[in-house]
Short mmCIF file of C-alpha atoms in Angstrom, two decimals:
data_model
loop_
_atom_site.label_atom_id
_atom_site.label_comp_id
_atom_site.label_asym_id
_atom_site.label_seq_id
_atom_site.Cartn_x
_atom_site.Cartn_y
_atom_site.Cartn_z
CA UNK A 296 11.21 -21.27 37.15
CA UNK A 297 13.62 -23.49 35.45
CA UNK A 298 14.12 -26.92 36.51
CA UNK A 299 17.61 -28.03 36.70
CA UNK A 300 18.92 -30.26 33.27
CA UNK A 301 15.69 -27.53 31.36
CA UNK A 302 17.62 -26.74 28.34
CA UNK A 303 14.92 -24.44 26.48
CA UNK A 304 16.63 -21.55 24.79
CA UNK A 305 13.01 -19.54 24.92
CA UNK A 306 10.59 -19.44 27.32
CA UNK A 307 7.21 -20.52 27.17
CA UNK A 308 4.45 -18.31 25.85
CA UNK A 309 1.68 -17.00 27.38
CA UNK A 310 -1.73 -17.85 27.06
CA UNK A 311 -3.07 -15.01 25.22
CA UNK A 312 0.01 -14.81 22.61
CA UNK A 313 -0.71 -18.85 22.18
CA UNK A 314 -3.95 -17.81 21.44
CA UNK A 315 -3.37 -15.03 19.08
CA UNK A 316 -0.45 -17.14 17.11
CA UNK A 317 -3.46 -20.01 17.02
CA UNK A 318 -6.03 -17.85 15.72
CA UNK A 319 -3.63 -16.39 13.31
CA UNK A 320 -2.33 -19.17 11.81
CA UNK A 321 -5.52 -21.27 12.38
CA UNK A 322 -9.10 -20.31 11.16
CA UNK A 323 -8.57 -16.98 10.17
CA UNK A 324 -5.53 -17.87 8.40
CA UNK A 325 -7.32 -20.24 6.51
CA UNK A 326 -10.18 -18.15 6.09
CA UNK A 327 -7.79 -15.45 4.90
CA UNK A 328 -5.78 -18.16 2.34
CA UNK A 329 -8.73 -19.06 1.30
CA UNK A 330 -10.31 -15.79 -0.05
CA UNK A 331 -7.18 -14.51 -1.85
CA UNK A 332 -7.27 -17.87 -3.75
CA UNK A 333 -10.88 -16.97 -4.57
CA UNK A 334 -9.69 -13.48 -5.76
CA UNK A 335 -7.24 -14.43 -7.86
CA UNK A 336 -8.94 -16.51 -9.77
CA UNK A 337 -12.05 -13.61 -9.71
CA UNK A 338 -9.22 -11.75 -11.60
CA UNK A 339 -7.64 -14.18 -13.90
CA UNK A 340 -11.36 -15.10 -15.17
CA UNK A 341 -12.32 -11.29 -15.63
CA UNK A 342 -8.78 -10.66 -17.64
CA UNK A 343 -10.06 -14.05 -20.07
CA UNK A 344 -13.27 -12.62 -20.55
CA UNK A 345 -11.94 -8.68 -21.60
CA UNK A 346 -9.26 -10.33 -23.47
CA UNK A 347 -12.22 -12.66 -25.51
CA UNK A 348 -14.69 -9.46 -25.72
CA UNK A 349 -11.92 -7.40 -27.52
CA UNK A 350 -10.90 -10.22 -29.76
CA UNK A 351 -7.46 -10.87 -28.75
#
């Protein structure tokens, strides 16, 4: 299905991989970013808070 001069070293991707990639690196990427930022700071302010409570 090339066209003569077509140069592409891949081929295109299907629909349903172009989907998954998008949905991967789209919402629920962000979604996913977004909650590990949350836990790590969860963590970081429960290690300030035992480090306060035993006086350190």
């Amino acid at each position: 299905m090339s066209r003569p001069g077509d140069q592409r070293v891949f081929s295109r991707r299907g629909p349903a991989e172009r989907g998954a990639a998008w949905l991967v690196t789209g919402p629920l990427g962000h979604l996913y970013a977004a909650l590990a930022d949350i836990a790590v700071i969860g963590a970081r302010q429960l290690a300030i808070l035992a480090r306060t409570r035993l006086g350190r």
